[in-house]
CSV table of C-alpha atoms in Angstrom, one decimal:
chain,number,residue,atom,x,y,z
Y,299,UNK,CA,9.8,-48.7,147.5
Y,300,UNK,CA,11.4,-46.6,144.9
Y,301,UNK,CA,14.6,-46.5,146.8
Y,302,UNK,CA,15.0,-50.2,146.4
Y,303,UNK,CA,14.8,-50.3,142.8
Y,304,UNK,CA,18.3,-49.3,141.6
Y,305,UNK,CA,20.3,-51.7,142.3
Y,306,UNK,CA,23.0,-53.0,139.6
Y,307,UNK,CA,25.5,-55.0,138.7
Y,308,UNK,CA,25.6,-58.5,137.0
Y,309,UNK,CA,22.1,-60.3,136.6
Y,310,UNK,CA,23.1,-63.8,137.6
Y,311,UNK,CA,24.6,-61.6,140.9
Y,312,UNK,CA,21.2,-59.9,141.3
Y,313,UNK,CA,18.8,-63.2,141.1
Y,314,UNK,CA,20.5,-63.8,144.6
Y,315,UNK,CA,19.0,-60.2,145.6
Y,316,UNK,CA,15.5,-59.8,147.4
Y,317,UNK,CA,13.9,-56.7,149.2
Y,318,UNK,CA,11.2,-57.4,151.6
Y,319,UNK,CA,9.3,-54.4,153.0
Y,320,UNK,CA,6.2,-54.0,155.6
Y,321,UNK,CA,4.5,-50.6,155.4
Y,322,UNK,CA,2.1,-48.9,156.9
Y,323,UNK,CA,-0.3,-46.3,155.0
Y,324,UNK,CA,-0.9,-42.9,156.8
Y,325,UNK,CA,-4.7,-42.7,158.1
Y,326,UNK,CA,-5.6,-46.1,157.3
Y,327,UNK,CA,-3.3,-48.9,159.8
Y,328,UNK,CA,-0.5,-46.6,161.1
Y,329,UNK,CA,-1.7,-46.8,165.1
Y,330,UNK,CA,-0.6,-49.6,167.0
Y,331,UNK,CA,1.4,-51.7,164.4
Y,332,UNK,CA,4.2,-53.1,167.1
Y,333,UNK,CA,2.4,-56.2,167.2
Y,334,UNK,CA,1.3,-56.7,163.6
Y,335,UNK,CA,5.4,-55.7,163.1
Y,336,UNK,CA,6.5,-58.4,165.3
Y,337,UNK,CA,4.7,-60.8,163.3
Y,338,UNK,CA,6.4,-59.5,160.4
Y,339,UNK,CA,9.8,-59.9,162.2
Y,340,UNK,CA,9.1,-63.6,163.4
Y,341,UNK,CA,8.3,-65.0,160.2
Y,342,UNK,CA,11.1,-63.0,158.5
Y,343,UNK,CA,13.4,-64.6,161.2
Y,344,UNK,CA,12.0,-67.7,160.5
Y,345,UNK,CA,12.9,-68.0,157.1
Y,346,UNK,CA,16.1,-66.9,157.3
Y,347,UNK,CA,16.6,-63.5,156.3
Y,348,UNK,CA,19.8,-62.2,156.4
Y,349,UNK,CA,19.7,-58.6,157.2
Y,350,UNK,CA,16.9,-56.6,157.7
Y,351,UNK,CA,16.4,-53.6,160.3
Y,352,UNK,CA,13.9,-50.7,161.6
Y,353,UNK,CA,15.4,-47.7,159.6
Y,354,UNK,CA,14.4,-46.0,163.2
Y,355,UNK,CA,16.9,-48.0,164.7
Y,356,UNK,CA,19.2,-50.0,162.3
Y,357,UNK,CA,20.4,-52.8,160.9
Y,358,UNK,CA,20.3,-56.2,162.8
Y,359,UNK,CA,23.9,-56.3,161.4
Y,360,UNK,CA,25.0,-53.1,163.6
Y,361,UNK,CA,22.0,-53.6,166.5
Y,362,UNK,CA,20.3,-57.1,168.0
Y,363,UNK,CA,17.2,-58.0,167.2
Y,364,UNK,CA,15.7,-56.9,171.0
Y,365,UNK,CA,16.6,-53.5,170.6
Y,366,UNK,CA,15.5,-52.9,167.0
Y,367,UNK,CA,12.1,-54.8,168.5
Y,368,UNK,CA,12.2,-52.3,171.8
Y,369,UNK,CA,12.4,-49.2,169.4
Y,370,UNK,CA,9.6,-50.1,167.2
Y,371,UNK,CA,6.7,-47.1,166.8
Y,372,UNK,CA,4.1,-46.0,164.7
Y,373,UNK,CA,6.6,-44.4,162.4
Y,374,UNK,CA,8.7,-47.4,162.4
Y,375,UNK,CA,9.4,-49.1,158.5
Y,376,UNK,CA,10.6,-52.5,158.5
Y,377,UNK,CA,13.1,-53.7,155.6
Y,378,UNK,CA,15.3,-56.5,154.9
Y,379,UNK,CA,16.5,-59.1,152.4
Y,380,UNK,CA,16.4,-62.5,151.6
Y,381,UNK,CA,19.1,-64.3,149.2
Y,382,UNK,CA,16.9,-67.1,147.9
Y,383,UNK,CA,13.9,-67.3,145.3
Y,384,UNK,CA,12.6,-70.2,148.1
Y,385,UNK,CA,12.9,-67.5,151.1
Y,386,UNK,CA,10.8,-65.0,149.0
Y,387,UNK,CA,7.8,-68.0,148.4
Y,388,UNK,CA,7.7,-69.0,152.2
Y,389,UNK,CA,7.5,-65.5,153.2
Y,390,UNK,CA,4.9,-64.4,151.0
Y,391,UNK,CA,3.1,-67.4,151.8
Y,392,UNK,CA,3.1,-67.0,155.7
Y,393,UNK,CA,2.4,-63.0,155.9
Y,394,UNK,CA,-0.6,-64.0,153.4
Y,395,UNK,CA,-1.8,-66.7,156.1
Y,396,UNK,CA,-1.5,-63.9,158.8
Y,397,UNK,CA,-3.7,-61.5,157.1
Y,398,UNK,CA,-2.0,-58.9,159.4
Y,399,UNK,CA,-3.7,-55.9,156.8
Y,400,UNK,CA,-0.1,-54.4,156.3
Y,401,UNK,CA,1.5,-53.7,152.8
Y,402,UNK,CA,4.3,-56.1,151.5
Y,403,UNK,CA,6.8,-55.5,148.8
Y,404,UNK,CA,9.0,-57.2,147.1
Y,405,UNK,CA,11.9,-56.0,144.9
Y,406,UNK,CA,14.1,-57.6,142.9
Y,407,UNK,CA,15.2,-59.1,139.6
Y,408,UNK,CA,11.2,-59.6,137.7
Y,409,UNK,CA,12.0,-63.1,136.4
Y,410,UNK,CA,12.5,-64.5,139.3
Y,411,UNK,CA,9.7,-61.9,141.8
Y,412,UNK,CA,7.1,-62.7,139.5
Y,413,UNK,CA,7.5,-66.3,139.7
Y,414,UNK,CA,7.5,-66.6,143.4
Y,415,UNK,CA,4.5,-64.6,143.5
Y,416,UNK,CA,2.9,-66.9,141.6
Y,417,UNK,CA,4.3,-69.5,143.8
Y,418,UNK,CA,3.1,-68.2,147.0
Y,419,UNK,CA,-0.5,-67.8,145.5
Y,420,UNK,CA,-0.4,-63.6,145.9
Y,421,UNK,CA,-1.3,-61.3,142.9
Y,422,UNK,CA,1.1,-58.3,142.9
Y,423,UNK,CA,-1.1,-55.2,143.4
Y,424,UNK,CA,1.4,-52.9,141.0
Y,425,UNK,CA,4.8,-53.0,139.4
Y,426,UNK,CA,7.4,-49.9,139.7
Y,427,UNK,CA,10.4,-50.2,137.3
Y,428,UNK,CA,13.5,-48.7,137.4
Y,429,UNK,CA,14.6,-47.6,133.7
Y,430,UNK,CA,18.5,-47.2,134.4
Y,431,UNK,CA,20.9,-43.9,135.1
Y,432,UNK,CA,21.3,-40.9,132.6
Y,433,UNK,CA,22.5,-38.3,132.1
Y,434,UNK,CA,26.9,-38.0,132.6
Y,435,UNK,CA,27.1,-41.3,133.3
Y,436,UNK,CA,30.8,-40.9,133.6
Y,437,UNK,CA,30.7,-39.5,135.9
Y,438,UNK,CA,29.5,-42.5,138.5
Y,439,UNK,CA,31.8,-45.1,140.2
Y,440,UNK,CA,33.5,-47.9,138.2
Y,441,UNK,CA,30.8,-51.0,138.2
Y,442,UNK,CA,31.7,-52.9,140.5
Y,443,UNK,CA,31.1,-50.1,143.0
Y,444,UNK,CA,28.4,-49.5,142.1
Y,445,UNK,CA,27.0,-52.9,142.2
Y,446,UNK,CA,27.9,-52.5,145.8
Y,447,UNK,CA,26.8,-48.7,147.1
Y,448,UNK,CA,23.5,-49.2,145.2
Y,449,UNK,CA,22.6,-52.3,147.8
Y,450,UNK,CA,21.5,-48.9,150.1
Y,451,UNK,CA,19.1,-47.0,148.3
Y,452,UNK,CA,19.7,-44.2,150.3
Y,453,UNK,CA,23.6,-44.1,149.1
Y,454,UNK,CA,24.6,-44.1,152.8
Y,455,UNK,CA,28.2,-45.6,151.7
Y,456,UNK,CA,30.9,-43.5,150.2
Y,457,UNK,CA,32.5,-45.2,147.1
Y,458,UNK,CA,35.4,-44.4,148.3
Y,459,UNK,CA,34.8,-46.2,151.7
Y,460,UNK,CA,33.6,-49.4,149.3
Y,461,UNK,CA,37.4,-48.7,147.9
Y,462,UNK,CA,39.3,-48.4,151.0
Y,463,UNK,CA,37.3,-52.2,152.2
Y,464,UNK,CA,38.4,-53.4,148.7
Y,465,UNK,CA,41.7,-52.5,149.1
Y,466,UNK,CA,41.8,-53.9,152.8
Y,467,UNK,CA,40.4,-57.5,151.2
Y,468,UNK,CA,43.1,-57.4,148.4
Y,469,UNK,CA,45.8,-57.1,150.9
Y,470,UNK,CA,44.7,-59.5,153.3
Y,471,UNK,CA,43.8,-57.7,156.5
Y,472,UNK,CA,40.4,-58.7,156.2
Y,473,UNK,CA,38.1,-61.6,154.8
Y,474,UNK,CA,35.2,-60.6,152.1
Y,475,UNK,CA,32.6,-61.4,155.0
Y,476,UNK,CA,34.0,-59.1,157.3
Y,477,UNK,CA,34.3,-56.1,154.6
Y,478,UNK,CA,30.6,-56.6,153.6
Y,479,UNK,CA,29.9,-56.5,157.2
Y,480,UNK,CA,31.7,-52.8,157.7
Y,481,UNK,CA,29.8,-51.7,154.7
Y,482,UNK,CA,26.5,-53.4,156.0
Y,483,UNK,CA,26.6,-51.3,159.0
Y,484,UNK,CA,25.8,-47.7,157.1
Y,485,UNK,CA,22.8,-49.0,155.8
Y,486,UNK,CA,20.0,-48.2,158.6
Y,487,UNK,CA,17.1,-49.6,156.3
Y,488,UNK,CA,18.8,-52.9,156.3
Y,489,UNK,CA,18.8,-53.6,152.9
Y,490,UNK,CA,22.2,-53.9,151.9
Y,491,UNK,CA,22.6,-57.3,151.1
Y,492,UNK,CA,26.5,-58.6,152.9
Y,493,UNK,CA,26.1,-62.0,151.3
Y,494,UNK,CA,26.0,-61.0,147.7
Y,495,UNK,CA,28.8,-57.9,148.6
Y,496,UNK,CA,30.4,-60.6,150.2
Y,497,UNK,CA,30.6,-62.3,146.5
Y,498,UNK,CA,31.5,-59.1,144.8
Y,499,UNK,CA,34.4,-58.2,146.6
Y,500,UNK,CA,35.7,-61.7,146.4
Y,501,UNK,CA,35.4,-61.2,142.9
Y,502,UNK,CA,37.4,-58.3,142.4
Y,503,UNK,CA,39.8,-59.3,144.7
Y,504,UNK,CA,41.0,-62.5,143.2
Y,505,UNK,CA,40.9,-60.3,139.7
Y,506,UNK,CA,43.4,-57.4,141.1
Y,507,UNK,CA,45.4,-60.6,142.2
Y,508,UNK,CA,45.7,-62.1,138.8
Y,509,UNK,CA,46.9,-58.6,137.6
Y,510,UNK,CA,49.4,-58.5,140.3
């Protein structure tokens, strides 16, 4: 989804970046799709994904697994990430041996989606592109902040709550992990991706230390 497609920030940084979604189309296989969604959530599970969540209910970050499963409904969209090329190839490749008739996308960096489509023997039905911010762009967040805040496409964290966990890092009252975690928690879709935040932060942590 179009939401997912703005994310920025280094590309090396983004190749460890993935977007899954399962979605429903209105009319056609939106009755009854706990089970089919359950599926989606086993195999998801199975190869490792590291956050992911029922914008109903939240993140698996902020809320278990059993209540994000107990609060699935016919309105219910399921989104996560995955941090690996390899995660992205054995989850296409499962989901297609399921056949569960549900839409799957994928989102992320095109040299490396393509590829593992190819891999996992699926044909992309269509390709949306994001073609950048215009406009006064100076009038967006340094960035590295934006690297971060753009992980939720529905900009459901404050830059200057990305700044405050910075800051909190840099001093040494929390660990990279944790911050991500905080920041994680904000995004109800559950595709903020904590492990590559995780990385930015350190980044710009051990920078302000070198100016210090």
């Amino acid at each position: 989804m179009t939401h997912s497609l703005h994310r920025s920030g280094d590309i090396e940084s983004q190749k460890s970046d993935y977007v899954w979604f399962m979605y429903q189309t209105k009319g056609v296989n939106d009755v009854n799709i706990k089970p089919k969604a359950l599926e989606f959530i086993a195999v998801a599970e199975a190869v490792g994904s590291e956050n992911w969540g029922d914008v109903k209910t939240g993140p698996k970050l902020r809320y278990s697994i059993e209540e994000i499963k107990d609060g699935i409904s016919d309105k219910s969209r399921l989104r996560g990430i995955f941090t690996k090329k390899e995660q992205v190839v054995d989850f296409l490749k499962q989901i297609k041996e399921k056949d569960l008739g549900m839409s799957v996308i994928i989102s992320g960096v095109l040299s490396e989606v393509i590829p593992a489509c190819k891999e996992a023997g699926v044909t992309p039905h269509s390709i949306n592109y994001s073609l950048g911010v215009w406009g006064r762009t100076d009038k967006l967040p340094d960035d590295t902040t934006l690297a971060i805040t753009t992980m939720c496409g529905h900009h459901m964290i404050p830059p200057k709550f990305v700044n405050y966990v910075m800051r909190r890092v840099t001093k040494g009252k929390i660990t990279p992990e944790e911050g991500a975690k905080m920041l994680a928690e904000f995004c109800y879709c559950g595709i903020f991706n904590h492990v590559r935040c995780a990385d930015i932060i350190t980044e710009r942590a051990a920078a302000e230390a070198d100016k210090s």
